[in-house]
């Protein structure tokens, strides 16, 4: 449980430290992002994708079987999804949209593009020394950044609720998107995902986001 909490703190701390051109001001960060993160925590059950909800339910059962009470098990089972909290809140600020609306698109897009699977593969990469740890952290940061960029694009151009916007994004005629989906489907058949393969996947996601920004 402590490791799960530490992982979340690591992700949010790296996000804050990577803010461009800003000196880290903890009090300002709490004031700016705190209300949005709190709103996201209270709405997680309704905004997560179906696969995320299924994973959270299974996780909650494991914590309960391990002896945690139901309330604490519920909190722990949502921590993985909160690793993206600051990205979701920031997009909400940029687009002047409610956090729940942004979160529906963000998590729905993650499910559609198999990004939770890709993040799991990043977390499973072996670490032998600080440079491996740094490389894995950079891949993690980059994946979050590209998911955020794509979610912002979907929110800017789509209409309706989160599910409708993600569906419209997936159903459009876009060779770059189809190529990305086929690539990820092929990668999911691989027995082992190493640093070069994961790097190719994350880079492809960046190319998809760049193509969307130009169109």
Short mmCIF file of C-alpha atoms in Angstrom, two decimals:
data_model
loop_
_atom_site.label_atom_id
_atom_site.label_comp_id
_atom_site.label_asym_id
_atom_site.label_seq_id
_atom_site.Cartn_x
_atom_site.Cartn_y
_atom_site.Cartn_z
CA UNK A 1 0.00 0.00 0.00
CA UNK A 2 2.85 2.39 0.81
CA UNK A 3 4.47 1.57 -2.52
CA UNK A 4 1.23 2.36 -4.35
CA UNK A 5 1.07 5.74 -2.60
CA UNK A 6 4.76 6.37 -3.35
CA UNK A 7 4.21 5.62 -7.05
CA UNK A 8 1.45 8.23 -7.20
CA UNK A 9 3.58 10.79 -5.37
CA UNK A 10 6.44 10.09 -7.78
CA UNK A 11 4.25 10.64 -10.83
CA UNK A 12 2.73 13.89 -9.55
CA UNK A 13 6.07 15.23 -8.32
CA UNK A 14 7.75 14.56 -11.69
CA UNK A 15 4.86 16.33 -13.40
CA UNK A 16 5.27 19.43 -11.26
CA UNK A 17 9.06 19.46 -11.64
CA UNK A 18 8.68 19.24 -15.42
CA UNK A 19 6.50 22.33 -15.71
CA UNK A 20 8.20 24.54 -18.32
CA UNK A 21 9.61 27.86 -17.28
CA UNK A 22 8.27 27.83 -13.76
CA UNK A 23 9.82 27.78 -10.32
CA UNK A 24 8.12 25.12 -8.24
CA UNK A 25 5.78 26.81 -5.77
CA UNK A 26 4.08 24.17 -3.66
CA UNK A 27 1.46 26.50 -2.18
CA UNK A 28 0.52 27.79 -5.63
CA UNK A 29 0.36 24.25 -7.02
CA UNK A 30 -1.96 23.14 -4.21
CA UNK A 31 -4.20 26.15 -4.79
CA UNK A 32 -4.27 25.67 -8.58
CA UNK A 33 -4.64 21.91 -8.83
CA UNK A 34 -6.02 20.81 -5.46
CA UNK A 35 -9.73 21.45 -6.14
CA UNK A 36 -9.57 19.70 -9.52
CA UNK A 37 -7.78 16.66 -8.11
CA UNK A 38 -10.36 16.44 -5.32
CA UNK A 39 -13.19 16.64 -7.86
CA UNK A 40 -11.58 13.91 -9.93
CA UNK A 41 -11.19 11.62 -6.92
CA UNK A 42 -14.86 11.90 -6.06
CA UNK A 43 -15.98 11.21 -9.64
CA UNK A 44 -13.54 8.42 -10.59
CA UNK A 45 -16.15 5.67 -10.54
CA UNK A 46 -18.25 7.46 -13.17
CA UNK A 47 -15.54 8.87 -15.46
CA UNK A 48 -13.12 5.95 -15.79
CA UNK A 49 -13.26 3.70 -18.84
CA UNK A 50 -14.83 0.25 -18.49
CA UNK A 51 -11.45 -1.50 -18.48
CA UNK A 52 -10.17 0.91 -15.82
CA UNK A 53 -13.25 0.28 -13.68
CA UNK A 54 -12.80 -3.48 -14.03
CA UNK A 55 -9.17 -3.18 -13.00
CA UNK A 56 -10.13 -1.02 -10.03
CA UNK A 57 -12.77 -3.52 -8.91
CA UNK A 58 -10.30 -6.39 -9.06
CA UNK A 59 -7.73 -4.28 -7.24
CA UNK A 60 -10.27 -3.38 -4.54
CA UNK A 61 -11.04 -7.05 -3.98
CA UNK A 62 -7.33 -7.81 -3.54
CA UNK A 63 -6.95 -5.08 -0.94
CA UNK A 64 -10.04 -6.29 0.91
CA UNK A 65 -8.80 -9.87 0.94
CA UNK A 66 -5.47 -8.58 2.27
CA UNK A 67 -7.29 -7.23 5.33
CA UNK A 68 -7.94 -3.58 4.46
CA UNK A 69 -11.35 -2.16 5.30
CA UNK A 70 -13.66 -1.34 2.38
CA UNK A 71 -13.16 2.43 2.53
CA UNK A 72 -9.36 2.19 2.43
CA UNK A 73 -9.48 -0.52 -0.24
CA UNK A 74 -11.65 1.80 -2.35
CA UNK A 75 -9.15 4.65 -1.99
CA UNK A 76 -6.16 2.46 -2.83
CA UNK A 77 -7.83 0.97 -5.89
CA UNK A 78 -8.19 4.43 -7.44
CA UNK A 79 -4.62 5.61 -6.98
CA UNK A 80 -3.31 4.26 -10.29
CA UNK A 81 -5.89 6.26 -12.24
CA UNK A 82 -4.92 9.41 -10.33
CA UNK A 83 -1.41 9.36 -11.80
CA UNK A 84 -2.90 11.38 -14.68
CA UNK A 85 -4.79 13.75 -12.39
CA UNK A 86 -2.68 16.86 -13.00
CA UNK A 87 -2.81 16.40 -16.78
CA UNK A 88 -6.60 16.12 -16.63
CA UNK A 89 -6.96 19.16 -14.39
CA UNK A 90 -4.59 21.21 -16.58
CA UNK A 91 -6.56 20.38 -19.74
CA UNK A 92 -9.70 21.42 -17.88
CA UNK A 93 -8.08 24.77 -17.06
CA UNK A 94 -6.92 25.26 -20.65
CA UNK A 95 -10.29 24.37 -22.21
CA UNK A 96 -12.39 25.84 -19.40
CA UNK A 97 -14.17 22.51 -19.01
CA UNK A 98 -15.27 20.55 -15.92
CA UNK A 99 -12.76 17.98 -14.72
CA UNK A 100 -15.26 15.13 -15.11
CA UNK A 101 -15.83 15.99 -18.78
CA UNK A 102 -12.10 16.02 -19.49
CA UNK A 103 -11.57 12.81 -17.53
CA UNK A 104 -14.19 10.91 -19.54
CA UNK A 105 -12.35 11.72 -22.77
CA UNK A 106 -8.90 11.16 -21.27
CA UNK A 107 -9.67 7.73 -19.85
CA UNK A 108 -11.83 6.72 -22.83
CA UNK A 109 -9.01 7.59 -25.19
CA UNK A 110 -6.60 5.61 -23.06
CA UNK A 111 -8.81 2.55 -23.36
CA UNK A 112 -9.33 2.96 -27.11
CA UNK A 113 -5.59 3.27 -27.80
CA UNK A 114 -4.51 0.60 -25.26
CA UNK A 115 -2.50 3.18 -23.34
CA UNK A 116 -3.04 1.54 -19.95
CA UNK A 117 -1.46 -1.59 -21.43
CA UNK A 118 1.44 0.47 -22.76
CA UNK A 119 1.97 2.12 -19.38
CA UNK A 120 2.00 -1.31 -17.74
CA UNK A 121 4.73 -2.38 -20.17
CA UNK A 122 6.74 0.70 -19.28
CA UNK A 123 6.41 -0.10 -15.58
CA UNK A 124 7.57 -3.68 -16.25
CA UNK A 125 10.81 -2.58 -17.96
CA UNK A 126 13.84 -3.79 -16.00
CA UNK A 127 15.93 -1.19 -14.22
CA UNK A 128 19.67 -1.71 -13.84
CA UNK A 129 21.13 1.52 -12.53
CA UNK A 130 20.02 5.12 -12.48
CA UNK A 131 20.13 5.64 -16.26
CA UNK A 132 17.67 2.81 -16.82
CA UNK A 133 15.49 4.38 -14.14
CA UNK A 134 15.79 7.75 -15.88
CA UNK A 135 14.94 6.23 -19.28
CA UNK A 136 11.85 4.53 -17.88
CA UNK A 137 10.76 7.75 -16.19
CA UNK A 138 11.13 9.69 -19.44
CA UNK A 139 9.01 7.12 -21.29
CA UNK A 140 6.36 7.37 -18.59
CA UNK A 141 6.34 11.17 -18.76
CA UNK A 142 6.17 11.14 -22.55
CA UNK A 143 3.23 8.74 -22.60
CA UNK A 144 1.29 10.94 -20.18
CA UNK A 145 2.14 14.04 -22.24
CA UNK A 146 0.92 12.53 -25.51
CA UNK A 147 -2.30 11.20 -23.98
CA UNK A 148 -2.93 14.70 -22.65
CA UNK A 149 -2.28 16.26 -26.07
CA UNK A 150 -4.61 13.83 -27.80
CA UNK A 151 -7.34 14.31 -25.20
CA UNK A 152 -7.14 18.08 -25.70
CA UNK A 153 -7.53 17.61 -29.46
CA UNK A 154 -10.58 15.36 -29.02
CA UNK A 155 -12.17 17.87 -26.64
CA UNK A 156 -11.51 20.77 -28.98
CA UNK A 157 -13.07 19.15 -32.05
CA UNK A 158 -15.68 16.72 -30.77
CA UNK A 159 -19.27 17.15 -29.64
CA UNK A 160 -21.38 15.33 -27.06
CA UNK A 161 -20.29 13.40 -23.99
CA UNK A 162 -16.89 11.77 -23.54
CA UNK A 163 -17.88 8.47 -25.13
CA UNK A 164 -19.34 10.20 -28.20
CA UNK A 165 -16.25 12.34 -28.68
CA UNK A 166 -13.88 9.40 -28.43
CA UNK A 167 -16.05 7.38 -30.82
CA UNK A 168 -15.99 10.23 -33.34
CA UNK A 169 -12.21 10.39 -33.05
CA UNK A 170 -11.85 6.66 -33.66
CA UNK A 171 -14.32 6.47 -36.56
CA UNK A 172 -12.84 9.25 -38.66
CA UNK A 173 -10.85 8.55 -41.79
CA UNK A 174 -7.32 9.01 -40.54
CA UNK A 175 -4.46 6.89 -41.94
CA UNK A 176 -2.17 7.92 -39.05
CA UNK A 177 -4.68 6.71 -36.47
CA UNK A 178 -5.30 3.42 -38.27
CA UNK A 179 -1.57 2.82 -38.59
CA UNK A 180 -1.12 3.48 -34.86
CA UNK A 181 -3.95 1.14 -33.87
CA UNK A 182 -2.58 -1.63 -36.09
CA UNK A 183 0.93 -1.14 -34.71
CA UNK A 184 -0.25 -1.37 -31.11
CA UNK A 185 -2.38 -4.43 -31.89
CA UNK A 186 0.67 -6.14 -33.36
CA UNK A 187 2.83 -5.14 -30.37
CA UNK A 188 0.30 -6.64 -27.96
CA UNK A 189 1.04 -10.05 -29.47
CA UNK A 190 4.72 -9.74 -28.51
CA UNK A 191 5.87 -11.87 -25.60
CA UNK A 192 8.46 -9.32 -24.44
CA UNK A 193 8.41 -5.54 -24.68
CA UNK A 194 11.91 -4.08 -24.24
CA UNK A 195 13.14 -0.48 -24.12
CA UNK A 196 13.52 -0.07 -27.92
CA UNK A 197 10.07 -1.50 -28.66
CA UNK A 198 8.35 0.61 -26.01
CA UNK A 199 10.22 3.68 -27.25
CA UNK A 200 8.89 3.05 -30.77
CA UNK A 201 5.34 2.82 -29.41
CA UNK A 202 5.61 6.05 -27.43
CA UNK A 203 7.22 7.83 -30.39
CA UNK A 204 4.39 6.66 -32.64
CA UNK A 205 1.89 8.14 -30.20
CA UNK A 206 3.75 11.45 -30.38
CA UNK A 207 3.58 11.37 -34.17
CA UNK A 208 -0.16 10.77 -33.98
CA UNK A 209 -0.57 13.78 -31.69
CA UNK A 210 1.58 15.93 -33.99
CA UNK A 211 -0.44 14.89 -37.03
CA UNK A 212 -3.65 15.80 -35.21
CA UNK A 213 -2.28 19.20 -34.27
CA UNK A 214 -1.54 19.97 -37.94
CA UNK A 215 -4.90 18.84 -39.30
#
